[in-house]
Short mmCIF file of C-alpha atoms in Angstrom, two decimals:
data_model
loop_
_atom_site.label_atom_id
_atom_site.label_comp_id
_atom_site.label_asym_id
_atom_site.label_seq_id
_atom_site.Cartn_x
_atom_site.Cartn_y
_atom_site.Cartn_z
CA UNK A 195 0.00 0.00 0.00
CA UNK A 196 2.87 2.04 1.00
CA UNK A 197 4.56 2.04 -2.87
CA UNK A 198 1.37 2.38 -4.54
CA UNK A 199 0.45 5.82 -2.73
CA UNK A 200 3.84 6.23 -3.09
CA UNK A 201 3.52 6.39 -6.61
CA UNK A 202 0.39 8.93 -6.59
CA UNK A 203 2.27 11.30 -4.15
CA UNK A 204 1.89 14.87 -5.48
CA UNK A 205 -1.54 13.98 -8.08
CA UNK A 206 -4.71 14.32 -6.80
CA UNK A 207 -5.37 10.93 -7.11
CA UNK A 208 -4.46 10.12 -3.69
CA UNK A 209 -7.37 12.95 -2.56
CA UNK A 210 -9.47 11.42 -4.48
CA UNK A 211 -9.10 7.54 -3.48
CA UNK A 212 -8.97 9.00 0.73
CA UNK A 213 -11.79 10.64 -0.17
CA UNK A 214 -14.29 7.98 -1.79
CA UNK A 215 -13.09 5.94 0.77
CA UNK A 216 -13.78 8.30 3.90
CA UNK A 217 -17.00 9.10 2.04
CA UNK A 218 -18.13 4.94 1.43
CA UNK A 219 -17.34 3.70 4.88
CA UNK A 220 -19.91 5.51 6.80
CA UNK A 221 -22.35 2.72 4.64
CA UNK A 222 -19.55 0.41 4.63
CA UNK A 223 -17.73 0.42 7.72
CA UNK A 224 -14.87 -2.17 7.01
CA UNK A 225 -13.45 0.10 4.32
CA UNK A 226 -9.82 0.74 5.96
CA UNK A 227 -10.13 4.87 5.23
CA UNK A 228 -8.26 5.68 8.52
CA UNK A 229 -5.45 3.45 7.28
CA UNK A 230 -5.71 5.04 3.30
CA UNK A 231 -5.44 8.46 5.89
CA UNK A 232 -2.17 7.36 7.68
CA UNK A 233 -0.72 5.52 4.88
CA UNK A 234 -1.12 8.47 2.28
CA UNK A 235 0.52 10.84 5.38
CA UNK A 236 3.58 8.56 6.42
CA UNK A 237 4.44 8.74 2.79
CA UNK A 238 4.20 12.22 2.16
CA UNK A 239 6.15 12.62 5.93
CA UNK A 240 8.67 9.37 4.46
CA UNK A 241 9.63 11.31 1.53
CA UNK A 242 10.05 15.04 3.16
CA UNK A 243 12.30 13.42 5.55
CA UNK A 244 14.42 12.07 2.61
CA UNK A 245 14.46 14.74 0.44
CA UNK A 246 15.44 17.38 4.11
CA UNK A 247 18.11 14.27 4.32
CA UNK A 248 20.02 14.89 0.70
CA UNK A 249 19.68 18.49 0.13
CA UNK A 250 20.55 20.26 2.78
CA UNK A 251 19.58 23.06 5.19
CA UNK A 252 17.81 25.39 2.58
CA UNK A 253 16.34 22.93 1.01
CA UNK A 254 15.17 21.17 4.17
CA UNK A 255 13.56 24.21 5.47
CA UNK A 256 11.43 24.12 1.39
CA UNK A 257 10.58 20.61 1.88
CA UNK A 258 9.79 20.77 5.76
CA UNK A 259 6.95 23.83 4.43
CA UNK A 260 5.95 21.52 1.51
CA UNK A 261 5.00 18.82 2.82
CA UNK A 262 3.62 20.09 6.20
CA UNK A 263 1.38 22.22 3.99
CA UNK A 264 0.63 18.26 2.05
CA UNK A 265 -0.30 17.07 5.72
CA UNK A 266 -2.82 20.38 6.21
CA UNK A 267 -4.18 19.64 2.51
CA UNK A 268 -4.82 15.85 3.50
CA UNK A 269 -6.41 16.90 6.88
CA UNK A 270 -8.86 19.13 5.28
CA UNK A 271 -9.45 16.37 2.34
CA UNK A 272 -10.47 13.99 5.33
CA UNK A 273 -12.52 16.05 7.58
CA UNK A 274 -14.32 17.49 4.47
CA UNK A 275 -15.31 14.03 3.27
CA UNK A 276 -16.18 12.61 6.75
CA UNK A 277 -18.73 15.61 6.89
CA UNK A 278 -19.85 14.90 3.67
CA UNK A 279 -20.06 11.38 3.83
CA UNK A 280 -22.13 11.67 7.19
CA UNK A 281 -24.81 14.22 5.63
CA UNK A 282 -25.23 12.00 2.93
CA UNK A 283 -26.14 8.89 5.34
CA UNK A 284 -28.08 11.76 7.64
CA UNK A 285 -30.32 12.83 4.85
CA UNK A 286 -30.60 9.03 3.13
CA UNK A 287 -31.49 8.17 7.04
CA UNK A 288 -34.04 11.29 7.22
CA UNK A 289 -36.06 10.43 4.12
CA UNK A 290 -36.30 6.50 4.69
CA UNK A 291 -37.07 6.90 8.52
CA UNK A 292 -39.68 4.02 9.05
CA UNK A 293 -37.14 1.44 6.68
CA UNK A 294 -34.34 2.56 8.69
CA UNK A 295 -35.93 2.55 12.07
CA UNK A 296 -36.91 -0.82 11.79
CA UNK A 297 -33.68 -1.95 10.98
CA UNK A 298 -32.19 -0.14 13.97
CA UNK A 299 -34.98 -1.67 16.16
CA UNK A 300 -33.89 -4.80 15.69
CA UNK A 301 -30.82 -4.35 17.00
CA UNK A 302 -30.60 -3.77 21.13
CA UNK A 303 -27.38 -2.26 20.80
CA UNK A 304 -28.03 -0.06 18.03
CA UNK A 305 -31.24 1.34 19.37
CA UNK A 306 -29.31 2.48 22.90
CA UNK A 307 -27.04 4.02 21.00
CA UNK A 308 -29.62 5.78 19.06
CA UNK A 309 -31.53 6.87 22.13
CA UNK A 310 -28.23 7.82 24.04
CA UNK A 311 -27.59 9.77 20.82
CA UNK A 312 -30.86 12.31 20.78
CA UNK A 313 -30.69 12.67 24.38
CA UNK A 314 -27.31 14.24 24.25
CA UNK A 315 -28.24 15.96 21.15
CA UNK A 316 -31.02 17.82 22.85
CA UNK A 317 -29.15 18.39 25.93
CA UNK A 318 -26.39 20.26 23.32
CA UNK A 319 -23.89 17.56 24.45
CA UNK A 320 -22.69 16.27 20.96
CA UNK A 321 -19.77 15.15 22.11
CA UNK A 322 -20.85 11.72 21.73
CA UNK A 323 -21.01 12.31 18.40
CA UNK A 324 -17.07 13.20 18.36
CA UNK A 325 -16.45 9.66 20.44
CA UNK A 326 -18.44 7.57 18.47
CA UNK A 327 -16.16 9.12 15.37
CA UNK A 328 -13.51 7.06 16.68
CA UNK A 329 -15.55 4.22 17.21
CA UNK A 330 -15.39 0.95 15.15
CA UNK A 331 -19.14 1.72 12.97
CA UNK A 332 -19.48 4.57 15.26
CA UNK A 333 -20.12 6.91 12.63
CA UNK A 334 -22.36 5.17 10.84
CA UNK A 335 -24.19 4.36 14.10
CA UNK A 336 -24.56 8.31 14.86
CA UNK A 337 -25.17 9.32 11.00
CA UNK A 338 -28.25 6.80 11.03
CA UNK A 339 -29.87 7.92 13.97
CA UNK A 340 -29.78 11.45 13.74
CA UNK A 341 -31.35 11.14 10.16
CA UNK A 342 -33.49 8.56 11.84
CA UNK A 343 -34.70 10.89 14.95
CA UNK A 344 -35.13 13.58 12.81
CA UNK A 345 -32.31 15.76 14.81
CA UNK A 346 -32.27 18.88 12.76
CA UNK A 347 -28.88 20.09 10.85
CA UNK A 348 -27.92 22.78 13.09
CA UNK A 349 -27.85 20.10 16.20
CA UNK A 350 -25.58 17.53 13.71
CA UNK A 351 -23.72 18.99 11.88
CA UNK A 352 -21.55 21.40 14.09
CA UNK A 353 -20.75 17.95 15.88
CA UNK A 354 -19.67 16.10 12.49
CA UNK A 355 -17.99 18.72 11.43
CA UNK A 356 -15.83 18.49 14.94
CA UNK A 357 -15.91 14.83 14.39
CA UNK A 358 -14.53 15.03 11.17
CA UNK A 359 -11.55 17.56 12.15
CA UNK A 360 -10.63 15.58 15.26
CA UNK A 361 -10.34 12.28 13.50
CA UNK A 362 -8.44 13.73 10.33
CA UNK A 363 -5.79 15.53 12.63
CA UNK A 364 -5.22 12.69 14.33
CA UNK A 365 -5.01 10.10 12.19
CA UNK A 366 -3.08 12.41 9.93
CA UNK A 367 -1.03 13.43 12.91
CA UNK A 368 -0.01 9.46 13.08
CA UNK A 369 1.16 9.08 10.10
CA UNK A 370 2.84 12.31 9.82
CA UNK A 371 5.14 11.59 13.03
CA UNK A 372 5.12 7.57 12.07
CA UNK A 373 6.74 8.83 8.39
CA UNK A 374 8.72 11.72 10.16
CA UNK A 375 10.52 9.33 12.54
CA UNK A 376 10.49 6.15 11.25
CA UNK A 377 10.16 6.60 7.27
CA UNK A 378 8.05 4.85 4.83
CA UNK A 379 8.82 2.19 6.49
CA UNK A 380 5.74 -0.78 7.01
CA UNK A 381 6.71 -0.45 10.70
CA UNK A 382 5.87 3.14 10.81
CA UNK A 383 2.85 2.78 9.40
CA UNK A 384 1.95 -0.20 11.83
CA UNK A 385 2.65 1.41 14.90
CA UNK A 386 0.39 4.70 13.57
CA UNK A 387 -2.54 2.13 12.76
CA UNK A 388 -2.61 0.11 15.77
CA UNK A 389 -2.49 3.51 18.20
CA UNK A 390 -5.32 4.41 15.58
CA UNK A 391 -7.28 1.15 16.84
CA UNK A 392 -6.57 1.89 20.41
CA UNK A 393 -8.05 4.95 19.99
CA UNK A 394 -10.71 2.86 19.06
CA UNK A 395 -11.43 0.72 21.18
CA UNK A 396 -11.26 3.59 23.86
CA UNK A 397 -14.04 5.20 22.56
CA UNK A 398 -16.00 2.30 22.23
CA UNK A 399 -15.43 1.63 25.77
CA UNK A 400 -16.37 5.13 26.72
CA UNK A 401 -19.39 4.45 24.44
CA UNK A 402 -20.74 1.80 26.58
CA UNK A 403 -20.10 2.95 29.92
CA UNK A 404 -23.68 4.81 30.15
CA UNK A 405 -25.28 0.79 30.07
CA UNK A 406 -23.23 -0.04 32.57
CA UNK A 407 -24.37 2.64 35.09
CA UNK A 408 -27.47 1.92 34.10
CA UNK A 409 -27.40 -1.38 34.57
CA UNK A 410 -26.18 -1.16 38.01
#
């Protein structure tokens, strides 16, 4: 994955594919878009490094600005498509309520989340909406039911759009410091993906601490 970014670095190509990808995997969660993010900025980081490497101070200093402004340029490609691609499952969501209700009641799991999801909504804490970002299907989860509940835009999409920023800096942020340090190397990369899982699995554990309490 590493060589064939590598061989799209500097076309728009590589905007495009993170961005389809970001985009598809709010309806298809298993679509590896944080790892397209991290890959596509440990390469860009991998090759600044290389390039500061052979040419010296001046031209270190040009490449250090070049591709730091590539890492802001990727960030903003990522957050913009996570935005979009949550709209697009909020309105889908809005217009096919009853079809997509029914799915959701079918699921325990998915309708708590749904439920936990309006109540913080009207409460103006849509922060939960920033967790479940990191959240394996967390997104989609959150997309759904606000189309679903018929939250309006001004109550969603601030959140997404936080969502979407948070997630793309840090994921970009990985890979940047993976490429910067370690180089295009698969190890880099590895080491920015799995603290990209933990972050994960944290907020999926913060997720479903509210059931607990409740429980007890």
């Amino acid at each position: 994955m590493l060589e064939s970014l590598g061989s799209l670095r500097g076309t728009p190509w590589v905007y495009v594919i993170v961005s389809l990808s970001i985009v598809l995997d709010v309806f298809v969660p298993i679509l590896p878009s944080g790892v397209l993010v991290i890959t596509a900025a440990t390469t860009a980081a991998g090759a600044g490094t290389a390039a500061d490497a052979v040419g010296g101070v001046h031209a270190a200093s040009v490449h250090t600005g070049a591709h730091l402004a590539e890492m802001f340029s990727l960030m903003l490609c990522a957050a913009t498509a996570s935005v979009l691609g949550d709209m697009v499952a909020y309105r889908l969501a809005w217009r096919g309520g009853d079809r997509f209700d029914r799915a959701i009641g079918r699921s325990r799991r998915l309708t708590a989340a749904q439920e936990r999801l309006g109540a913080a909504l009207t409460r103006g804490g849509g922060g939960i909406v920033v967790l479940a970002r990191f959240a394996p299907a967390g997104r989609s989860v959150v997309s759904l039911g606000a189309g679903v509940a018929h939250r309006t835009v001004r109550e969603f999409l601030p959140w997404s759009a936080l969502a979407g920023l948070a997630w793309a800096a840090y994921s970009v942020s990985l890979g940047y410091f993976g490429g910067h340090w370690l180089g295009t190397s698969w190890v880099g990369t590895a080491l920015s993906v799995i603290a990209l899982f933990a972050a994960g699995a944290a907020a999926a554990f913060l997720m479903r601490r509210p059931d607990r309490r409740t429980a007890h």
